[in-house]
């Protein structure tokens, strides 16, 4: 009798992905109930789980095509729909069409960004992200809401600012600006003792004003993309900002990636 492989899914990485999905859904429900601080924090927690699931899958050799697809679906909820609805419920609802259009620009930007990332896994430069990564864009929008709540600001009074940042975050995700991916950061090598002191100092600074510090950090990261792009080219062209690039972009996964789903999950870090 032929041998049949046992079918199923790997529990640990997909459990972490589910936790991230739950955090994104919790952010949506919290914003609907007016608990905007909890909603913003939940999005940051979803970022932590999103960073863990892929790494755990690689460490435990439990990569799979299912895990890659599930991670993308969860990212769309946690970093696409959730930040847009949190921003809309906090500061965009009173703007009418402008408000929901700004939120929609963000959602569509996140969807397009994730789709483009998935089709470029085999050809993209691992050192850089093409366009602002969806978790970073979500952190920028969630950080704005968190700062507003921390300083007792009424979101409706700053609706235009919220709309500009939300819409701009969506556009940055589909831009061609290059952002450092930090994938080449060596976490296994030795570092000077002073590096540990710097890390401790960073934790102390974040702990003093987490909302403000995190918002500033991700705002600077969002600005770093255009700065890196403009500094690396002699003459800025439209293709450096948006549209087609000189790199070969695949419409679908390469045959190598289709035959090797574990590679897809390994490279997956949208």
Short mmCIF file of C-alpha atoms in Angstrom, two decimals, residues 32-265:
data_model
loop_
_atom_site.label_atom_id
_atom_site.label_comp_id
_atom_site.label_asym_id
_atom_site.label_seq_id
_atom_site.Cartn_x
_atom_site.Cartn_y
_atom_site.Cartn_z
CA UNK A 32 -15.44 50.90 17.96
CA UNK A 33 -15.93 51.06 21.73
CA UNK A 34 -13.88 54.24 22.08
CA UNK A 35 -10.87 52.55 23.69
CA UNK A 36 -8.30 54.05 21.35
CA UNK A 37 -5.25 53.59 23.55
CA UNK A 38 -5.93 49.86 23.85
CA UNK A 39 -6.50 49.72 20.09
CA UNK A 40 -3.17 51.38 19.32
CA UNK A 41 -1.28 49.17 21.76
CA UNK A 42 -2.90 46.06 20.25
CA UNK A 43 -1.50 46.99 16.82
CA UNK A 44 2.00 47.21 18.27
CA UNK A 45 1.49 43.84 19.94
CA UNK A 46 0.45 42.43 16.56
CA UNK A 47 3.79 43.66 15.21
CA UNK A 48 5.62 41.62 17.84
CA UNK A 49 3.75 38.44 16.91
CA UNK A 50 4.31 39.15 13.22
CA UNK A 51 8.03 39.34 13.82
CA UNK A 52 8.04 36.13 15.83
CA UNK A 53 6.06 33.75 13.63
CA UNK A 54 8.48 33.70 10.71
CA UNK A 55 11.54 33.45 12.94
CA UNK A 56 10.02 30.63 14.97
CA UNK A 57 9.12 28.79 11.76
CA UNK A 58 12.74 29.00 10.60
CA UNK A 59 14.17 28.01 13.96
CA UNK A 60 11.89 24.98 14.24
CA UNK A 61 11.99 24.13 10.51
CA UNK A 62 8.21 24.40 10.27
CA UNK A 63 7.91 26.62 7.20
CA UNK A 64 5.01 25.98 4.86
CA UNK A 65 3.13 27.56 1.99
CA UNK A 66 0.03 27.59 4.20
CA UNK A 67 1.89 29.57 6.86
CA UNK A 68 3.02 32.15 4.29
CA UNK A 69 -0.51 32.68 2.97
CA UNK A 70 -2.02 32.76 6.45
CA UNK A 71 0.55 35.32 7.53
CA UNK A 72 -0.38 37.59 4.61
CA UNK A 73 -4.08 37.35 5.44
CA UNK A 74 -3.39 38.16 9.08
CA UNK A 75 -1.17 41.09 8.09
CA UNK A 76 -3.97 42.52 5.97
CA UNK A 77 -6.24 42.59 9.00
CA UNK A 78 -3.69 43.71 11.59
CA UNK A 79 -1.73 46.21 9.49
CA UNK A 80 -4.23 47.09 6.78
CA UNK A 81 -7.80 47.20 8.03
CA UNK A 82 -7.18 47.72 11.76
CA UNK A 83 -5.03 50.91 11.60
CA UNK A 84 -7.37 52.48 9.03
CA UNK A 85 -10.47 51.85 11.16
CA UNK A 86 -8.73 52.96 14.36
CA UNK A 87 -7.70 56.22 12.69
CA UNK A 88 -11.18 56.64 11.17
CA UNK A 89 -13.01 56.10 14.45
CA UNK A 90 -10.62 58.44 16.31
CA UNK A 91 -10.20 61.40 14.00
CA UNK A 92 -11.59 60.88 10.50
CA UNK A 93 -15.30 60.20 10.94
CA UNK A 94 -16.22 63.89 11.18
CA UNK A 95 -14.53 64.67 7.84
CA UNK A 96 -17.16 62.84 5.82
CA UNK A 97 -15.94 61.60 2.44
CA UNK A 98 -12.44 62.91 3.00
CA UNK A 99 -12.18 60.83 6.14
CA UNK A 100 -13.21 57.50 4.72
CA UNK A 101 -11.29 58.12 1.51
CA UNK A 102 -8.09 58.67 3.51
CA UNK A 103 -8.79 55.42 5.38
CA UNK A 104 -9.47 53.60 2.10
CA UNK A 105 -6.22 54.88 0.57
CA UNK A 106 -4.41 53.31 3.50
CA UNK A 107 -6.27 49.98 3.22
CA UNK A 108 -5.76 49.72 -0.53
CA UNK A 109 -2.10 50.70 -0.14
CA UNK A 110 -1.60 47.92 2.39
CA UNK A 111 -3.30 45.35 0.14
CA UNK A 112 -1.23 46.37 -2.88
CA UNK A 113 1.95 46.44 -0.83
CA UNK A 114 1.42 42.92 0.51
CA UNK A 115 0.52 41.59 -2.94
CA UNK A 116 3.62 43.17 -4.49
CA UNK A 117 5.83 41.83 -1.72
CA UNK A 118 4.52 38.29 -2.18
CA UNK A 119 5.25 38.38 -5.93
CA UNK A 120 8.79 39.70 -5.49
CA UNK A 121 10.09 37.24 -2.91
CA UNK A 122 12.46 35.58 -5.35
CA UNK A 123 13.77 38.72 -7.06
CA UNK A 124 13.80 41.54 -4.49
CA UNK A 125 16.95 42.80 -2.80
CA UNK A 126 16.82 41.38 0.74
CA UNK A 127 18.63 44.44 2.13
CA UNK A 128 15.76 46.78 1.30
CA UNK A 129 11.99 46.94 1.24
CA UNK A 130 10.39 48.47 -1.84
CA UNK A 131 7.93 50.83 -0.23
CA UNK A 132 7.15 51.26 3.45
CA UNK A 133 6.48 47.88 5.09
CA UNK A 134 2.89 47.46 6.26
CA UNK A 135 3.82 46.92 9.95
CA UNK A 136 5.84 50.16 9.94
CA UNK A 137 2.96 52.04 8.29
CA UNK A 138 0.56 50.59 10.86
CA UNK A 139 2.92 51.67 13.67
CA UNK A 140 2.98 55.21 12.29
CA UNK A 141 -0.83 55.50 12.24
CA UNK A 142 -1.32 53.70 15.55
CA UNK A 143 1.45 55.77 17.13
CA UNK A 144 -0.31 58.96 16.05
CA UNK A 145 -3.54 57.84 17.70
CA UNK A 146 -1.70 56.72 20.84
CA UNK A 147 0.08 60.08 21.16
CA UNK A 148 -3.21 61.91 20.72
CA UNK A 149 -4.87 59.89 23.46
CA UNK A 150 -1.86 60.29 25.78
CA UNK A 151 -2.03 64.08 25.46
CA UNK A 152 -5.84 64.22 25.69
CA UNK A 153 -6.22 65.47 22.13
CA UNK A 154 -9.59 65.23 20.45
CA UNK A 155 -9.06 63.40 17.18
CA UNK A 156 -11.83 65.32 15.44
CA UNK A 157 -9.97 68.60 16.09
CA UNK A 158 -6.95 67.27 14.18
CA UNK A 159 -8.87 65.40 11.48
CA UNK A 160 -6.95 66.94 8.57
CA UNK A 161 -3.61 65.98 10.11
CA UNK A 162 -4.85 62.44 10.77
CA UNK A 163 -6.12 62.20 7.19
CA UNK A 164 -2.81 63.40 5.75
CA UNK A 165 -0.70 60.98 7.79
CA UNK A 166 -3.06 58.06 7.16
CA UNK A 167 -3.27 58.69 3.43
CA UNK A 168 0.45 59.39 3.10
CA UNK A 169 1.26 56.14 4.93
CA UNK A 170 -0.85 54.27 2.38
CA UNK A 171 0.91 55.96 -0.53
CA UNK A 172 4.36 55.26 0.93
CA UNK A 173 3.53 51.56 1.03
CA UNK A 174 3.03 51.46 -2.76
CA UNK A 175 5.94 53.77 -3.52
CA UNK A 176 9.32 52.69 -4.88
CA UNK A 177 11.24 54.29 -2.03
CA UNK A 178 13.86 51.99 -0.54
CA UNK A 179 13.71 51.23 3.16
CA UNK A 180 16.35 49.32 5.08
CA UNK A 181 15.02 45.86 5.98
CA UNK A 182 17.67 45.18 8.69
CA UNK A 183 17.63 41.52 7.59
CA UNK A 184 21.41 41.48 7.46
CA UNK A 185 21.66 42.42 11.13
CA UNK A 186 23.70 39.69 12.82
CA UNK A 187 22.08 38.79 16.13
CA UNK A 188 24.33 35.80 16.73
CA UNK A 189 27.70 37.53 16.68
CA UNK A 190 29.55 39.19 19.53
CA UNK A 191 29.16 42.91 20.23
CA UNK A 192 31.04 45.32 22.49
CA UNK A 193 29.82 45.68 26.05
CA UNK A 194 28.83 49.26 25.38
CA UNK A 195 26.28 48.01 22.84
CA UNK A 196 24.38 46.29 25.64
CA UNK A 197 24.37 49.55 27.60
CA UNK A 198 22.97 51.38 24.57
CA UNK A 199 20.19 48.78 24.24
CA UNK A 200 19.33 49.25 27.92
CA UNK A 201 19.27 53.01 27.43
CA UNK A 202 16.91 52.63 24.48
CA UNK A 203 14.52 50.57 26.61
CA UNK A 204 14.61 53.23 29.32
CA UNK A 205 13.85 56.00 26.82
CA UNK A 206 10.96 54.05 25.31
CA UNK A 207 9.56 53.25 28.76
CA UNK A 208 9.46 56.93 29.75
CA UNK A 209 7.16 58.01 26.92
CA UNK A 210 6.34 54.92 24.82
CA UNK A 211 3.67 56.56 22.67
CA UNK A 212 5.72 59.61 21.73
CA UNK A 213 9.02 57.76 21.29
CA UNK A 214 7.54 55.02 19.10
CA UNK A 215 5.70 57.55 16.96
CA UNK A 216 8.87 59.60 16.42
CA UNK A 217 10.91 56.48 15.62
CA UNK A 218 8.50 55.23 12.95
CA UNK A 219 7.96 58.74 11.59
CA UNK A 220 11.72 59.05 11.07
CA UNK A 221 11.80 55.60 9.49
CA UNK A 222 9.01 56.62 7.09
CA UNK A 223 11.02 59.70 6.10
CA UNK A 224 14.20 57.64 5.68
CA UNK A 225 12.85 55.96 2.54
CA UNK A 226 12.56 59.10 0.39
CA UNK A 227 15.87 60.38 1.80
CA UNK A 228 17.70 57.13 0.98
CA UNK A 229 16.22 57.07 -2.51
CA UNK A 230 17.03 60.69 -3.36
CA UNK A 231 20.57 60.32 -2.05
CA UNK A 232 21.27 57.16 -4.07
CA UNK A 233 20.30 58.56 -7.50
CA UNK A 234 21.84 61.39 -9.49
CA UNK A 235 18.56 62.49 -11.03
CA UNK A 236 15.19 61.68 -9.52
CA UNK A 237 12.75 60.16 -12.00
CA UNK A 238 9.12 59.15 -11.68
CA UNK A 239 10.11 55.47 -11.58
CA UNK A 240 12.11 56.16 -8.41
CA UNK A 241 8.93 57.30 -6.68
CA UNK A 242 6.13 55.17 -8.09
CA UNK A 243 5.37 52.87 -11.01
CA UNK A 244 7.59 50.34 -12.75
CA UNK A 245 11.21 49.95 -11.71
CA UNK A 246 14.30 48.75 -13.52
CA UNK A 247 14.19 45.53 -11.54
CA UNK A 248 12.39 42.53 -13.01
CA UNK A 249 9.11 42.18 -11.15
CA UNK A 250 7.42 38.80 -11.36
CA UNK A 251 3.64 38.68 -11.71
CA UNK A 252 3.62 35.38 -9.89
CA UNK A 253 6.06 33.38 -7.82
CA UNK A 254 8.93 31.90 -9.74
CA UNK A 255 8.91 28.20 -10.55
CA UNK A 256 11.62 27.71 -7.94
CA UNK A 257 9.44 29.28 -5.25
CA UNK A 258 6.38 27.32 -6.37
CA UNK A 259 8.36 24.08 -6.07
CA UNK A 260 9.87 25.15 -2.74
CA UNK A 261 7.15 26.56 -0.44
CA UNK A 262 9.52 26.44 2.52
CA UNK A 263 11.63 29.14 0.86
CA UNK A 264 8.56 31.36 0.59
CA UNK A 265 7.88 31.07 4.31
#
